[in-house]
Short mmCIF file of C-alpha atoms (C1' of nucleotides) in Angstrom, two decimals:
data_model
loop_
_atom_site.label_atom_id
_atom_site.label_comp_id
_atom_site.label_asym_id
_atom_site.label_seq_id
_atom_site.Cartn_x
_atom_site.Cartn_y
_atom_site.Cartn_z
CA MET A 1 140.47 101.52 86.84
CA SER A 2 137.91 102.79 84.36
CA THR A 3 137.74 106.27 83.00
CA ILE A 4 134.46 107.99 82.25
CA GLU A 5 135.39 107.71 78.57
CA GLU A 6 135.41 103.92 78.89
CA LEU A 7 132.30 103.75 81.03
CA ILE A 8 130.10 105.58 78.58
CA ARG A 9 132.08 104.62 75.45
CA GLN A 10 132.72 108.22 74.51
CA LYS A 11 136.11 109.02 73.02
CA SER A 12 136.18 112.77 73.56
CA PHE A 13 134.23 115.66 75.06
CA PRO A 14 133.76 119.27 73.92
CA SER A 15 135.74 120.51 76.93
CA GLU A 16 137.23 119.38 80.20
CA GLN A 17 134.36 121.19 81.98
CA TYR A 18 131.71 119.42 79.91
CA LYS A 19 133.31 116.09 80.68
CA ALA A 20 133.40 116.95 84.39
CA ILE A 21 129.66 117.62 84.45
CA ILE A 22 128.83 114.31 82.74
CA HIS A 23 131.30 112.63 85.07
CA LEU A 24 129.61 114.23 88.07
CA LEU A 25 126.19 112.94 86.99
CA TYR A 26 127.61 109.48 86.37
CA THR A 27 129.43 109.30 89.71
CA GLY A 28 126.51 110.67 91.70
CA ASN A 29 124.41 107.87 90.30
CA TRP A 30 127.15 105.36 91.00
CA VAL A 31 127.39 106.41 94.65
CA TYR A 32 123.62 106.25 94.96
CA ASN A 33 123.60 102.69 93.62
CA GLN A 34 126.37 101.63 95.98
CA SER A 35 124.34 102.94 98.86
CA ALA A 36 121.10 101.35 97.61
CA THR A 37 122.78 97.95 97.34
CA ARG A 38 124.13 98.18 100.86
CA LEU A 39 120.83 99.28 102.36
CA LYS A 40 118.79 96.64 100.56
CA LYS A 41 119.38 93.97 103.18
CA PHE A 42 117.94 96.33 105.80
CA GLY A 43 114.76 96.78 103.78
CA ILE A 44 115.08 100.52 103.19
CA THR A 45 116.05 102.77 100.28
CA PRO A 46 118.65 105.58 100.36
CA GLU A 47 115.85 108.15 100.46
CA GLN A 48 114.20 106.45 103.41
CA PHE A 49 117.60 106.17 105.10
CA ASN A 50 118.10 109.91 104.57
CA VAL A 51 114.77 110.63 106.30
CA LEU A 52 115.60 108.33 109.21
CA ARG A 53 118.97 109.98 109.79
CA ILE A 54 117.34 113.40 109.73
CA LEU A 55 114.84 112.27 112.36
CA ARG A 56 117.58 110.77 114.50
CA GLY A 57 119.35 114.12 114.31
CA SER A 58 116.47 115.89 116.01
CA HIS A 59 115.32 113.04 118.24
CA PRO A 60 113.50 113.15 120.66
CA THR A 61 112.10 116.36 119.20
CA PRO A 62 109.70 115.57 116.34
CA LEU A 63 109.96 117.25 112.96
CA MET A 64 107.15 118.40 110.75
CA LEU A 65 107.16 117.24 107.12
CA GLN A 66 108.47 120.56 105.88
CA ASP A 67 111.49 120.37 108.19
CA ILE A 68 112.28 116.95 106.80
CA THR A 69 112.02 118.20 103.21
CA ASN A 70 114.32 121.13 104.00
CA ARG A 71 116.98 118.77 105.29
CA MET A 72 116.71 116.19 102.53
CA ILE A 73 119.33 115.79 99.80
CA HIS A 74 116.59 115.66 97.16
CA LYS A 75 114.29 118.57 97.91
CA SER A 76 111.54 117.49 95.62
CA SER A 77 111.19 114.11 97.23
CA ASN A 78 107.70 113.65 98.53
CA ALA A 79 108.17 113.49 102.28
CA THR A 80 104.52 112.55 102.88
CA ARG A 81 104.90 109.35 100.89
CA LEU A 82 108.38 108.46 102.17
CA VAL A 83 107.26 108.90 105.77
CA GLU A 84 104.21 106.75 105.15
CA LYS A 85 106.47 103.94 103.91
CA LEU A 86 108.57 104.25 107.06
CA ARG A 87 105.46 104.33 109.26
CA LEU A 88 104.19 101.09 107.73
CA LYS A 89 107.51 99.50 108.73
CA GLY A 90 107.13 100.82 112.28
CA LEU A 91 110.23 103.02 111.98
CA VAL A 92 108.51 106.38 112.59
CA THR A 93 105.29 107.69 114.12
CA ARG A 94 102.99 110.40 112.77
CA GLU A 95 100.91 112.68 114.97
CA ILE A 96 98.78 115.67 114.11
CA CYS A 97 100.26 118.62 115.98
CA PRO A 98 97.74 119.60 118.70
CA THR A 99 98.55 123.33 118.59
CA ASN A 100 98.40 123.59 114.79
CA ARG A 101 96.38 120.90 113.18
CA ARG A 102 97.77 121.64 109.72
CA GLN A 103 101.10 120.17 110.60
CA VAL A 104 102.16 116.63 111.34
CA ASP A 105 104.83 115.71 113.88
CA ILE A 106 107.10 112.87 112.80
CA THR A 107 109.23 111.00 115.33
CA ILE A 108 111.64 108.14 114.86
CA THR A 109 110.69 105.08 116.92
CA ALA A 110 112.93 102.86 119.05
CA LYS A 111 112.78 100.36 116.22
CA GLY A 112 113.94 103.06 113.79
CA LEU A 113 116.85 103.99 116.05
CA GLN A 114 117.81 100.34 116.39
CA LEU A 115 117.78 99.90 112.63
CA LEU A 116 120.10 102.88 112.18
CA ALA A 117 122.37 101.50 114.88
CA ARG A 118 122.50 98.16 113.07
CA ILE A 119 123.32 99.88 109.78
CA ASP A 120 126.05 101.97 111.43
CA GLU A 121 127.41 98.89 113.10
CA ASP A 122 127.32 96.77 109.98
CA GLN A 123 129.16 99.09 107.71
CA LYS A 124 129.75 102.46 109.25
CA GLU A 125 127.70 103.52 106.26
CA TRP A 126 130.17 103.79 103.37
CA PRO A 127 133.55 102.82 104.75
CA GLU A 128 135.35 102.16 101.49
CA LEU A 129 134.10 105.30 99.79
CA HIS A 130 135.31 107.42 102.67
CA HIS A 131 138.85 106.23 102.29
CA LYS A 132 139.16 106.43 98.55
CA ILE A 133 140.06 110.09 98.62
CA THR A 134 142.21 112.06 101.03
CA ARG A 135 140.95 114.75 103.35
CA HIS A 136 142.63 117.30 101.12
CA GLU A 137 140.94 115.91 98.00
CA ALA A 138 137.58 115.94 99.77
CA ARG A 139 138.12 119.61 100.61
CA GLU A 140 138.97 120.33 96.99
CA LEU A 141 135.91 118.41 95.81
CA ASN A 142 133.67 120.36 98.19
CA ARG A 143 135.16 123.63 97.01
CA ILE A 144 134.73 122.85 93.31
CA LEU A 145 131.17 121.56 93.72
CA GLU A 146 130.19 124.70 95.56
CA LYS A 147 131.71 126.83 92.82
CA LEU A 148 129.81 124.84 90.20
CA ARG A 149 126.52 125.62 91.89
CA SER A 150 127.31 129.29 92.49
CA MET B 1 126.51 131.58 97.74
CA SER B 2 125.13 128.67 99.73
CA THR B 3 127.16 125.95 101.33
CA ILE B 4 125.96 122.37 101.48
CA GLU B 5 125.59 122.87 105.25
CA GLU B 6 123.03 125.60 104.61
CA LEU B 7 121.27 123.74 101.81
CA ILE B 8 120.50 120.68 103.88
CA ARG B 9 120.51 122.46 107.27
CA GLN B 10 123.25 120.27 108.65
CA LYS B 11 125.79 121.94 110.92
CA SER B 12 128.55 119.36 110.74
CA PHE B 13 129.58 116.09 109.13
CA PRO B 14 131.52 113.09 110.46
CA SER B 15 134.40 113.87 108.09
CA GLU B 16 135.35 116.01 105.12
CA GLN B 17 135.04 112.89 102.94
CA TYR B 18 131.56 112.11 104.20
CA LYS B 19 130.50 115.67 103.50
CA ALA B 20 131.97 115.46 100.00
CA ILE B 21 129.91 112.38 99.19
CA ILE B 22 126.65 113.97 100.37
CA HIS B 23 127.68 117.11 98.49
CA LEU B 24 128.30 115.07 95.34
CA LEU B 25 124.84 113.50 95.52
CA TYR B 26 123.25 116.89 96.11
CA THR B 27 125.10 118.60 93.27
CA GLY B 28 124.49 115.77 90.82
CA ASN B 29 120.81 116.15 91.45
CA TRP B 30 121.08 119.92 91.15
CA VAL B 31 122.79 119.67 87.75
CA TYR B 32 120.17 117.17 86.61
CA ASN B 33 117.38 119.57 87.59
CA GLN B 34 119.06 122.48 85.80
CA SER B 35 119.20 120.39 82.67
CA ALA B 36 115.62 119.15 83.03
CA THR B 37 114.34 122.70 83.34
CA ARG B 38 116.19 123.82 80.23
CA LEU B 39 115.04 120.86 78.16
CA LYS B 40 111.43 121.14 79.23
CA LYS B 41 110.53 123.70 76.56
CA PHE B 42 111.77 121.26 73.93
CA GLY B 43 109.48 118.53 75.23
CA ILE B 44 112.17 116.05 76.23
CA THR B 45 113.76 114.86 79.46
CA PRO B 46 117.51 114.69 80.21
CA GLU B 47 117.43 110.90 79.73
CA GLN B 48 115.75 111.23 76.33
CA PHE B 49 118.26 113.96 75.44
CA ASN B 50 121.07 111.60 76.38
CA VAL B 51 119.69 108.92 74.06
CA LEU B 52 119.29 111.39 71.20
CA ARG B 53 122.88 112.62 71.52
CA ILE B 54 124.13 109.04 71.52
CA LEU B 55 122.20 108.33 68.33
CA ARG B 56 123.50 111.53 66.71
CA GLY B 57 126.99 110.35 67.56
CA SER B 58 126.63 107.24 65.45
CA HIS B 59 124.34 108.66 62.78
CA PRO B 60 123.71 107.54 60.05
CA THR B 61 124.69 104.13 61.46
CA PRO B 62 121.87 102.77 63.62
CA LEU B 63 122.48 101.43 67.11
CA MET B 64 120.87 98.46 68.78
CA LEU B 65 119.30 98.96 72.19
CA GLN B 66 122.23 97.42 74.00
CA ASP B 67 124.66 99.86 72.39
CA ILE B 68 122.51 102.73 73.59
CA THR B 69 122.43 101.33 77.14
CA ASN B 70 126.21 100.94 77.15
CA ARG B 71 126.65 104.59 76.26
CA MET B 72 124.07 106.00 78.65
CA ILE B 73 124.98 107.86 81.83
CA HIS B 74 122.44 105.79 83.77
CA LYS B 75 123.08 102.18 82.81
CA SER B 76 119.94 100.82 84.36
CA SER B 77 117.69 103.12 82.42
CA ASN B 78 115.28 101.13 80.34
CA ALA B 79 116.30 101.92 76.78
CA THR B 80 113.30 100.10 75.30
CA ARG B 81 110.90 102.45 77.02
CA LEU B 82 112.93 105.62 76.47
CA VAL B 83 113.26 104.86 72.76
CA GLU B 84 109.53 104.22 72.51
CA LYS B 85 108.84 107.67 73.95
CA LEU B 86 111.19 109.20 71.38
CA ARG B 87 109.60 107.19 68.57
CA LEU B 88 106.14 108.46 69.49
CA LYS B 89 107.51 111.99 69.10
CA GLY B 90 108.96 111.10 65.68
CA LEU B 91 112.54 111.68 66.85
CA VAL B 92 113.81 108.14 66.19
CA THR B 93 112.87 105.11 64.13
CA ARG B 94 112.89 101.47 65.18
CA GLU B 95 113.53 98.61 62.81
CA ILE B 96 113.98 94.91 63.44
CA CYS B 97 117.46 94.00 62.20
CA PRO B 98 117.02 91.80 59.10
CA THR B 99 120.16 89.73 59.71
CA ASN B 100 119.42 89.09 63.39
CA ARG B 101 115.81 89.44 64.28
CA ARG B 102 116.53 89.54 68.01
CA GLN B 103 117.96 92.99 67.76
CA VAL B 104 116.38 96.32 66.97
CA ASP B 105 118.11 99.06 65.00
CA ILE B 106 117.43 102.55 66.26
CA THR B 107 118.14 105.60 64.11
CA ILE B 108 117.70 109.29 64.83
CA THR B 109 115.37 110.99 62.35
CA ALA B 110 115.82 114.32 60.55
CA LYS B 111 113.34 115.74 63.05
CA GLY B 112 115.49 114.40 65.89
CA LEU B 113 118.62 115.98 64.42
CA GLN B 114 116.81 119.26 63.96
CA LEU B 115 115.66 119.22 67.58
CA LEU B 116 119.23 118.68 68.80
CA ALA B 117 120.41 121.49 66.55
CA ARG B 118 117.78 123.79 68.03
CA ILE B 119 118.80 122.85 71.56
CA ASP B 120 122.49 123.42 70.75
CA GLU B 121 121.66 126.72 69.15
CA ASP B 122 119.43 127.88 71.96
CA GLN B 123 121.81 127.28 74.77
CA LYS B 124 124.93 125.45 73.70
CA GLU B 125 123.61 123.00 76.24
CA TRP B 126 124.79 124.29 79.63
CA PRO B 127 126.72 127.48 79.00
CA GLU B 128 126.72 128.88 82.52
CA LEU B 129 127.71 125.62 84.14
CA HIS B 130 130.66 125.25 81.81
CA HIS B 131 132.14 128.53 82.84
CA LYS B 132 131.66 128.27 86.56
CA ILE B 133 134.84 126.29 87.02
CA THR B 134 138.23 126.63 85.33
CA ARG B 135 139.76 124.06 83.05
CA HIS B 136 142.18 123.21 85.81
CA GLU B 137 139.39 122.73 88.35
CA ALA B 138 137.52 120.51 85.90
CA ARG B 139 140.62 118.38 85.52
CA GLU B 140 140.91 118.11 89.31
CA LEU B 141 137.22 117.23 89.59
CA ASN B 142 137.57 114.50 86.98
CA ARG B 143 140.63 113.11 88.74
CA ILE B 144 138.97 113.02 92.17
CA LEU B 145 135.73 111.49 90.86
CA GLU B 146 137.67 108.75 89.15
CA LYS B 147 139.59 108.05 92.34
CA LEU B 148 136.34 107.88 94.29
CA ARG B 149 135.00 105.19 91.99
CA SER B 150 138.23 103.20 91.92
"C1'" DT C 1 117.09 67.04 63.94
"C1'" DT C 2 116.05 68.03 68.54
"C1'" DA C 3 117.29 69.81 72.89
"C1'" DT C 4 119.92 73.08 75.36
"C1'" DT C 5 121.90 77.28 76.14
"C1'" DA C 6 122.80 82.08 75.15
"C1'" DA C 7 121.58 86.66 73.53
"C1'" DA C 8 118.50 90.70 72.84
"C1'" DA C 9 114.66 92.80 73.95
"C1'" DT C 10 110.28 93.30 76.35
"C1'" DT C 11 107.31 93.32 80.24
"C1'" DG C 12 106.00 93.68 85.14
"C1'" DT C 13 106.34 95.74 89.63
"C1'" DA C 14 107.85 98.64 93.41
"C1'" DT C 15 110.12 102.84 94.28
"C1'" DA C 16 111.17 107.61 93.73
"C1'" DT C 17 111.11 112.24 91.18
"C1'" DA C 18 109.03 116.41 89.49
"C1'" DC C 19 105.47 119.29 89.49
"C1'" DA C 20 100.70 120.77 89.60
"C1'" DA C 21 96.29 120.79 91.84
"C1'" DT C 22 93.61 120.25 95.86
"C1'" DT C 23 92.19 120.05 100.78
"C1'" DA C 24 92.24 121.57 105.38
"C1'" DT C 25 93.45 124.80 108.66
"C1'" DG C 26 95.01 129.05 110.39
"C1'" DT C 27 95.62 134.30 110.02
"C1'" DA C 28 94.49 138.77 108.80
"C1'" DA C 29 91.78 142.32 106.59
"C1'" DA C 30 87.29 144.47 105.24
"C1'" DT D 1 81.90 138.19 111.21
"C1'" DT D 2 82.86 137.17 106.73
"C1'" DT D 3 86.08 137.16 103.12
"C1'" DA D 4 90.47 136.71 101.44
"C1'" DC D 5 94.89 135.00 101.76
"C1'" DA D 6 98.62 132.02 103.39
"C1'" DT D 7 100.41 127.67 105.16
"C1'" DA D 8 101.01 122.58 105.64
"C1'" DA D 9 100.07 118.58 103.86
"C1'" DT D 10 97.96 115.42 100.59
"C1'" DT D 11 96.78 113.66 96.15
"C1'" DG D 12 97.25 112.95 91.14
"C1'" DT D 13 99.92 112.14 87.03
"C1'" DA D 14 103.79 111.46 83.98
"C1'" DT D 15 108.44 110.12 84.01
"C1'" DA D 16 112.37 107.39 85.21
"C1'" DT D 17 115.00 103.83 88.11
"C1'" DA D 18 116.11 99.24 89.66
"C1'" DC D 19 115.69 94.69 89.12
"C1'" DA D 20 113.52 90.35 88.09
"C1'" DA D 21 110.98 87.45 84.96
"C1'" DT D 22 109.62 86.34 80.43
"C1'" DT D 23 109.59 86.03 75.36
"C1'" DT D 24 111.72 85.55 71.00
"C1'" DT D 25 115.37 84.29 68.21
"C1'" DA D 26 119.91 82.45 67.37
"C1'" DA D 27 123.74 79.32 68.13
"C1'" DT D 28 125.47 75.00 69.71
"C1'" DA D 29 125.63 70.26 71.33
"C1'" DA D 30 123.73 65.58 71.62
#
DNA sequence: TTATTAAAATTGTATATACAATTATGTAAA
DNA sequence: TTTACATAATTGTATATACAATTTTAATAA
């Protein structure tokens, strides 16, 4: 058990709220790293995983790049470049939309779906994390985070 | 008021816990961006700001790079390169430690202290954020985050 | 002393973020 | 029709992250 005070060697904070915000940043990064470590053996990053899940969600309907961006956790991620990485691995296809040549239709491939299935199978994504807190605590966390952003 | 469901256009989640983890990643990034935007007019990034505050905390005692890393929110940040950016702006000094030439002593300069004072003055860091949630909610948030990482 | 190991920092590389500028295409107005 | 504007995506650049490899110096053992 390590407190945020121990983790960043800081004895005190100006307020409980201030500490919570630093703690939030720290823990967000921690969760990200946990996820990155787990995904490494599958050859993809958390951002690429996020894009693949989004595409699976709409499959077999393709999504244009803007739709992907809108659904991403990090809005300012560059979907063009992430999708290109996935395309090079054969996990998605890109096609210029015939009715509007400005937009590009992205579709997850069979290989992409299989990879997601393997990841789900292997670890059901983040099993430990999901059981660390109770359903009630998760509801509280969601409520407080929403209030913070309001 | 926007829910995480609206923000990432996702109607449902496998569980309340799963949603909370996605929500945590999203909100951590959101807080980071708020901070980055505010610091932009002072010519520094949130990571550089973090390093400066750490150095102010120990001032006038210098810190070696490892001490800085240990106190940073993002442990895998490259302190060498962040400090070099700050040095080029005249906000810190670097000196090879005379008693152990492997280590480098970093000290915040008067200019660095003045910059932090200006930032504090200008916005007391994140005033709005700190008042969005109550002291009790902050305590709950800290408790749940710690449990998540346990 | 010399060789070995450890410690502290630096450097290299691939990835992603943040944001601005640009290109290509479509739509609407003069 | 031509011009102007809007939309979708791409490209460019600076920053930071993640992690491995390397360099320099110090400490220790043979």
